[in-house]
Amino acid sequence: MGAQKKGGARVSDDSEEQSRQRLQAILLADSFTTKFRPVTLERPKVLLPLVNVPMIDYTLAWLESAGIEEVFVFCCAHSTQIIDYLETSEWRTHPNLVVRTIESHKSISAGDALRYIYEQQTETSQIQGDFVLVSGDTVSNMPLADLIQEHRERKKRDEKAIMTMVIKKSKPSLITHQSRLGTDQLFIAVDPLTKQLLHYEEDKVDHARGSVCLDKSLMESNPSVLLYNDMQDCYIDICSPEVLSLFEDNFDYQHLRRHFVKGVLVDDIMGYKIFTHEIGSSYAARVDNFRSYDTVSKDIIQRWTYPYVPDINFGGNRPVKLGRQGIYRACDVVQSRSADVGASTVVGYGTKIGNGDRILNSVIGNGCCIGSNVVIEGSYIWNNVTIEDGLWLGGTLLYLRIQRFRCFSSR
Amino acid sequence: MDPPSRFLHSVPTRFDSPDRLRFHHFSFPQLPLPRHDSSSAAASAVSPSSFSYSTAATSPTASPGRVSRGSFSRFSFASSLPGVGMDSMAAATSSSVPASGLTTVSVVNMPPPPGLSEKASGVGVQKSSKPLKEKTTKAERRALQDAQRAASKAEGGKAPLVSSGSVASANVKAAKPAKPSSQENDVAVAAAGPSEKDRKKDAPHPRMQYDDESRVVKAKRRAVVKQTEAKNRVELFRHLPQYEHGTQLPDLETKFSLLDPMYPAVYKVGLQYLSGDISGGNARCIAMLQAFQEVVKDYSTPPEKTLNRDLTAKISSYVSFLIECRPLSVSMGNAIRFVKNRIAQLPITLFESEAKAALQSDIQRFISEKIVAADKAIVRHAVTKIRYGDVLLTYGSPSAVEMVLLQAHELRKKFRVLVVDSLPKLEGQLLLRRLIKRGIDCTYTHINAISYITHEVTKVFLGASSVLSNGTVYSRVGTACVAMVASAFRVPVLVCCEAYKFHEREQLDSICSNELGDPNVISKVHGRGDINYLDGLTNNANLQFLNLMYDATPSDYISMIITDYGMVPPTSVPVIVREYQKEHLLV
């Protein structure tokens, strides 16, 4: 992992400097949570198939098309599997995108990861300028170039603007107080003119009374405040190098939002500012629990994440053919005549579907063998699974471990 | 290429049964009755309104340039219906009029007949001219016309100015410069609180043709809503009003205190129309009738006036205000006719309070019988047509169809719905939201995908703003496309329409009578601010924006019309019109 050269000894203009700076991203391939256990006991989460494509492929494909030139993949748990995967996939030889891996075994949180990167950085100075910080399970199609430009300009005007967060409109359910991605509902306060983030509240919401507590100083220092309850945090951040040094200084920052963002908002000694950016028609979501796995899979099938959809070749996936009513079928699927494959279903390569089956709103992986009279509704069957006759699967995630299969309800 | 469609030529033959539409195939030897210029035409002259011809009244050889293009014949549809009469002056395409013996009718714009009563809806008058002997060449005609124009100008403009679309010059492209100058009439004449009598007298015909300069000016003078005319207009649709959107609402809101004669409820309804808060035939009609109920409730007869006449005049003035806000729909027109009819039939002997109570209950009965109960009857008939496993397609947001779908869902029928939508209004999204809330399985798409999805559709349900006597369905723009594609795929098309929306006139195309919406909304794409290639081009001379609101679906594409009187084929519509009218004219 060589150092990036910055150029000759001449005095460089800001714009020239930027143009020579490569657009970089840090991809955290470990979410440091245990939400996907027991599946993630053996496999890294970012390699789990989302509509038959590993999650990390969605993120890398999106970063590449958004103009990022260099990605640093930070691996901690099951790092060898991730590194092997990246070595053998097409990302190794990609012309536009350079993928570098950073491996650590001691990190237990995102904060640790960033501190590790910072330490590495001081030796080899890889990260120059502003970078994009994402998690390895992000599915998105939003354009980044304009946002990075906006961030840089804001930084030029105001030295303290260290981070830009991406948020998207998404109303939480009134019953469960959770967003459609299974995260708790979010209260944020934003200055409408400058888009600066003023308050970020996720857990201390009083559901019984439906109220949230705001600090008085918020109103004193800002002429107008916009309160949002219908936003979802996409966990896509454009960060300046100061972010890394901040993590280094505050070694108890573990979680990106609960500690870092809240810490920055509260801290008025240094006076750093975080800004927000709302995306409208683009899609961005993070798969960090089973509910968001379900939701994002359905969004991908319904093509909200275009061009990262099953029938388009991105990141080395094998495209399947799209038919009417949202049915994606691979070309070598063996399907019995009496089987009924319903709307919004994906069937992978080499799969056999037996007599009288009914499959609806599901994803079937590659190499599966489904017996007769099976009803599969709203389920996700991963690769190489064999299903015996007469089973009824509703809302299930199924993956095969050698000669055993486990069945979990995802609701 | 200049459209011939603005040649309006009406036939002022006698209309002995006023409620009957005459379809005239105009054959030339039948000369129109001569009328004179400034004499007051008899109030019963029901000739439909204005035309784009003009001539110097004094020049006798007015005609040669005019119409001797033996290349078309004209169909005129004259409706004698007061207050509602929609004169669709369809211009026609070429046909078999012999070149010789051609008569020309050149029209002179007349001041509207005084004392507008229910019957006198027309303000246009014609003047006949001498029949043409032979065809003259284009150049000669042009020269003649120039000479006439000069003559008329020299005379001090006894006759009104040349309005747009002078027909004979249509062929000559050089006539274009004359038109924009006359049409750039963007100064709105302030309505200086005309007296009620004036307003009553000069109320414009609801189907006034807006390409006639003088009429437009006159209408402006009496107008309450200050409208600025749009500048860059499509030639073919100059007979329809088009105003700059966004200028009227704030102006009207501030003027409220100055408008003494205006009743607040009617004013509110007008504002709601203007801002688009209320849309859809039924909703508009109900809102208007409820406003009229309030008017009646608060009405008190001024001394020395009869209730019938005075209230009718008041209603007419309110109607003209509503027209200024937004042109009337057919449903509203029929309702207004009903109200005026009921007022006229009130016995003189009744006390004022009794008369008012009777009128209010009549209006209430109209709403509950003709709209609400009719909808229930339609739903009852239509759900029988929905079968297990049906895939139903609907377009836009028709209220009747929505009720049918919700009822079918209540009856636990298994079907799914395809909602087709179109820019710029995106009305289908409202319907979609309401259907999804009830748990109906829906698919949503735009109209450009219609030939893809009709493949899996079993039935098409459409709504209508009105159904005309020749079976043509007059409905939101895009309906005709949907019906056409469905008929190409042999999918049955069912139109759900209440019987009070039927009308006696007949219409063959979507041009002669339509409504123009705001042209600026079509230069943008909803939700995509980055697509702004047409920004700033709205005033370009080479580019005109056209935002039509309605279109006419021919009866061949319609399989069945579901009304509260039953399910009928489109050919039975005149029968229902006849029966329906008899019913509400009876006491």
mmCIF file with all atom_site columns, N, CA, C and O in Angstrom, chain A residues 280-281 322-326 343, chain B residues 416 451-453 455-456 527-528:
data_model
loop_
_atom_site.group_PDB
_atom_site.id
_atom_site.type_symbol
_atom_site.label_atom_id
_atom_site.label_alt_id
_atom_site.label_comp_id
_atom_site.label_asym_id
_atom_site.label_entity_id
_atom_site.label_seq_id
_atom_site.pdbx_PDB_ins_code
_atom_site.Cartn_x
_atom_site.Cartn_y
_atom_site.Cartn_z
_atom_site.occupancy
_atom_site.B_iso_or_equiv
_atom_site.pdbx_formal_charge
_atom_site.auth_seq_id
_atom_site.auth_comp_id
_atom_site.auth_asym_id
_atom_site.auth_atom_id
_atom_site.pdbx_PDB_model_num
ATOM 1  N N  . GLY A 1 280 ? -33.279 13.118  -2.653  1.00 0.00 ? 280 GLY A N  1
ATOM 2  C CA . GLY A 1 280 ? -34.688 13.041  -3.011  1.00 0.00 ? 280 GLY A CA 1
ATOM 3  C C  . GLY A 1 280 ? -35.014 11.771  -3.748  1.00 0.00 ? 280 GLY A C  1
ATOM 4  O O  . GLY A 1 280 ? -35.552 10.819  -3.199  1.00 0.00 ? 280 GLY A O  1
ATOM 5  N N  . SER A 1 281 ? -34.665 11.746  -5.009  1.00 0.00 ? 281 SER A N  1
ATOM 6  C CA . SER A 1 281 ? -35.083 10.611  -5.805  1.00 0.00 ? 281 SER A CA 1
ATOM 7  C C  . SER A 1 281 ? -34.051 9.497   -5.822  1.00 0.00 ? 281 SER A C  1
ATOM 8  O O  . SER A 1 281 ? -34.310 8.423   -6.340  1.00 0.00 ? 281 SER A O  1
ATOM 9  N N  . LEU A 1 322 ? -35.368 -10.540 -16.716 1.00 0.00 ? 322 LEU A N  1
ATOM 10 C CA . LEU A 1 322 ? -36.553 -9.949  -16.075 1.00 0.00 ? 322 LEU A CA 1
ATOM 11 C C  . LEU A 1 322 ? -37.774 -10.195 -16.949 1.00 0.00 ? 322 LEU A C  1
ATOM 12 O O  . LEU A 1 322 ? -37.774 -9.870  -18.132 1.00 0.00 ? 322 LEU A O  1
ATOM 13 N N  . GLY A 1 323 ? -38.799 -10.774 -16.346 1.00 0.00 ? 323 GLY A N  1
ATOM 14 C CA . GLY A 1 323 ? -40.033 -10.983 -17.088 1.00 0.00 ? 323 GLY A CA 1
ATOM 15 C C  . GLY A 1 323 ? -41.119 -10.070 -16.563 1.00 0.00 ? 323 GLY A C  1
ATOM 16 O O  . GLY A 1 323 ? -40.858 -9.115  -15.851 1.00 0.00 ? 323 GLY A O  1
ATOM 17 N N  . ARG A 1 324 ? -42.365 -10.363 -16.897 1.00 0.00 ? 324 ARG A N  1
ATOM 18 C CA . ARG A 1 324 ? -43.474 -9.527  -16.454 1.00 0.00 ? 324 ARG A CA 1
ATOM 19 C C  . ARG A 1 324 ? -43.707 -9.648  -14.957 1.00 0.00 ? 324 ARG A C  1
ATOM 20 O O  . ARG A 1 324 ? -43.321 -10.618 -14.346 1.00 0.00 ? 324 ARG A O  1
ATOM 21 N N  . GLN A 1 325 ? -44.308 -8.636  -14.419 1.00 0.00 ? 325 GLN A N  1
ATOM 22 C CA . GLN A 1 325 ? -44.684 -8.627  -13.013 1.00 0.00 ? 325 GLN A CA 1
ATOM 23 C C  . GLN A 1 325 ? -43.488 -8.809  -12.081 1.00 0.00 ? 325 GLN A C  1
ATOM 24 O O  . GLN A 1 325 ? -43.623 -9.337  -10.996 1.00 0.00 ? 325 GLN A O  1
ATOM 25 N N  . GLY A 1 326 ? -42.334 -8.395  -12.505 1.00 0.00 ? 326 GLY A N  1
ATOM 26 C CA . GLY A 1 326 ? -41.185 -8.419  -11.608 1.00 0.00 ? 326 GLY A CA 1
ATOM 27 C C  . GLY A 1 326 ? -40.659 -9.799  -11.301 1.00 0.00 ? 326 GLY A C  1
ATOM 28 O O  . GLY A 1 326 ? -40.181 -10.035 -10.198 1.00 0.00 ? 326 GLY A O  1
ATOM 29 N N  . ALA A 1 343 ? -45.418 -12.949 -8.518  1.00 0.00 ? 343 ALA A N  1
ATOM 30 C CA . ALA A 1 343 ? -44.809 -11.644 -8.773  1.00 0.00 ? 343 ALA A CA 1
ATOM 31 C C  . ALA A 1 343 ? -43.642 -11.392 -7.830  1.00 0.00 ? 343 ALA A C  1
ATOM 32 O O  . ALA A 1 343 ? -43.568 -11.927 -6.739  1.00 0.00 ? 343 ALA A O  1
ATOM 33 N N  . ARG B 2 416 ? -57.028 -7.454  -9.190  1.00 0.00 ? 416 ARG B N  1
ATOM 34 C CA . ARG B 2 416 ? -55.979 -6.482  -8.956  1.00 0.00 ? 416 ARG B CA 1
ATOM 35 C C  . ARG B 2 416 ? -56.159 -5.315  -9.923  1.00 0.00 ? 416 ARG B C  1
ATOM 36 O O  . ARG B 2 416 ? -56.784 -5.446  -10.958 1.00 0.00 ? 416 ARG B O  1
ATOM 37 N N  . SER B 2 451 ? -49.167 0.232   -23.789 1.00 0.00 ? 451 SER B N  1
ATOM 38 C CA . SER B 2 451 ? -49.279 -0.916  -24.671 1.00 0.00 ? 451 SER B CA 1
ATOM 39 C C  . SER B 2 451 ? -48.539 -2.116  -24.125 1.00 0.00 ? 451 SER B C  1
ATOM 40 O O  . SER B 2 451 ? -48.759 -3.240  -24.576 1.00 0.00 ? 451 SER B O  1
ATOM 41 N N  . TYR B 2 452 ? -47.700 -1.882  -23.128 1.00 0.00 ? 452 TYR B N  1
ATOM 42 C CA . TYR B 2 452 ? -47.027 -3.013  -22.501 1.00 0.00 ? 452 TYR B CA 1
ATOM 43 C C  . TYR B 2 452 ? -47.938 -3.700  -21.508 1.00 0.00 ? 452 TYR B C  1
ATOM 44 O O  . TYR B 2 452 ? -48.001 -4.924  -21.448 1.00 0.00 ? 452 TYR B O  1
ATOM 45 N N  . ILE B 2 453 ? -48.635 -2.914  -20.728 1.00 0.00 ? 453 ILE B N  1
ATOM 46 C CA . ILE B 2 453 ? -49.404 -3.541  -19.658 1.00 0.00 ? 453 ILE B CA 1
ATOM 47 C C  . ILE B 2 453 ? -50.784 -3.986  -20.078 1.00 0.00 ? 453 ILE B C  1
ATOM 48 O O  . ILE B 2 453 ? -51.383 -4.820  -19.404 1.00 0.00 ? 453 ILE B O  1
ATOM 49 N N  . HIS B 2 455 ? -51.627 -5.878  -22.182 1.00 0.00 ? 455 HIS B N  1
ATOM 50 C CA . HIS B 2 455 ? -51.531 -7.292  -22.490 1.00 0.00 ? 455 HIS B CA 1
ATOM 51 C C  . HIS B 2 455 ? -52.138 -8.156  -21.387 1.00 0.00 ? 455 HIS B C  1
ATOM 52 O O  . HIS B 2 455 ? -52.742 -9.192  -21.646 1.00 0.00 ? 455 HIS B O  1
ATOM 53 N N  . GLU B 2 456 ? -51.958 -7.735  -20.138 1.00 0.00 ? 456 GLU B N  1
ATOM 54 C CA . GLU B 2 456 ? -52.443 -8.595  -19.063 1.00 0.00 ? 456 GLU B CA 1
ATOM 55 C C  . GLU B 2 456 ? -53.743 -8.089  -18.461 1.00 0.00 ? 456 GLU B C  1
ATOM 56 O O  . GLU B 2 456 ? -54.202 -8.612  -17.459 1.00 0.00 ? 456 GLU B O  1
ATOM 57 N N  . GLY B 2 527 ? -40.749 16.388  -9.807  1.00 0.00 ? 527 GLY B N  1
ATOM 58 C CA . GLY B 2 527 ? -39.793 15.631  -9.006  1.00 0.00 ? 527 GLY B CA 1
ATOM 59 C C  . GLY B 2 527 ? -38.408 15.532  -9.600  1.00 0.00 ? 527 GLY B C  1
ATOM 60 O O  . GLY B 2 527 ? -37.518 14.945  -9.011  1.00 0.00 ? 527 GLY B O  1
ATOM 61 N N  . ARG B 2 528 ? -38.191 16.070  -10.758 1.00 0.00 ? 528 ARG B N  1
ATOM 62 C CA . ARG B 2 528 ? -36.871 16.004  -11.365 1.00 0.00 ? 528 ARG B CA 1
ATOM 63 C C  . ARG B 2 528 ? -36.473 17.424  -11.710 1.00 0.00 ? 528 ARG B C  1
ATOM 64 O O  . ARG B 2 528 ? -36.692 17.911  -12.817 1.00 0.00 ? 528 ARG B O  1
#
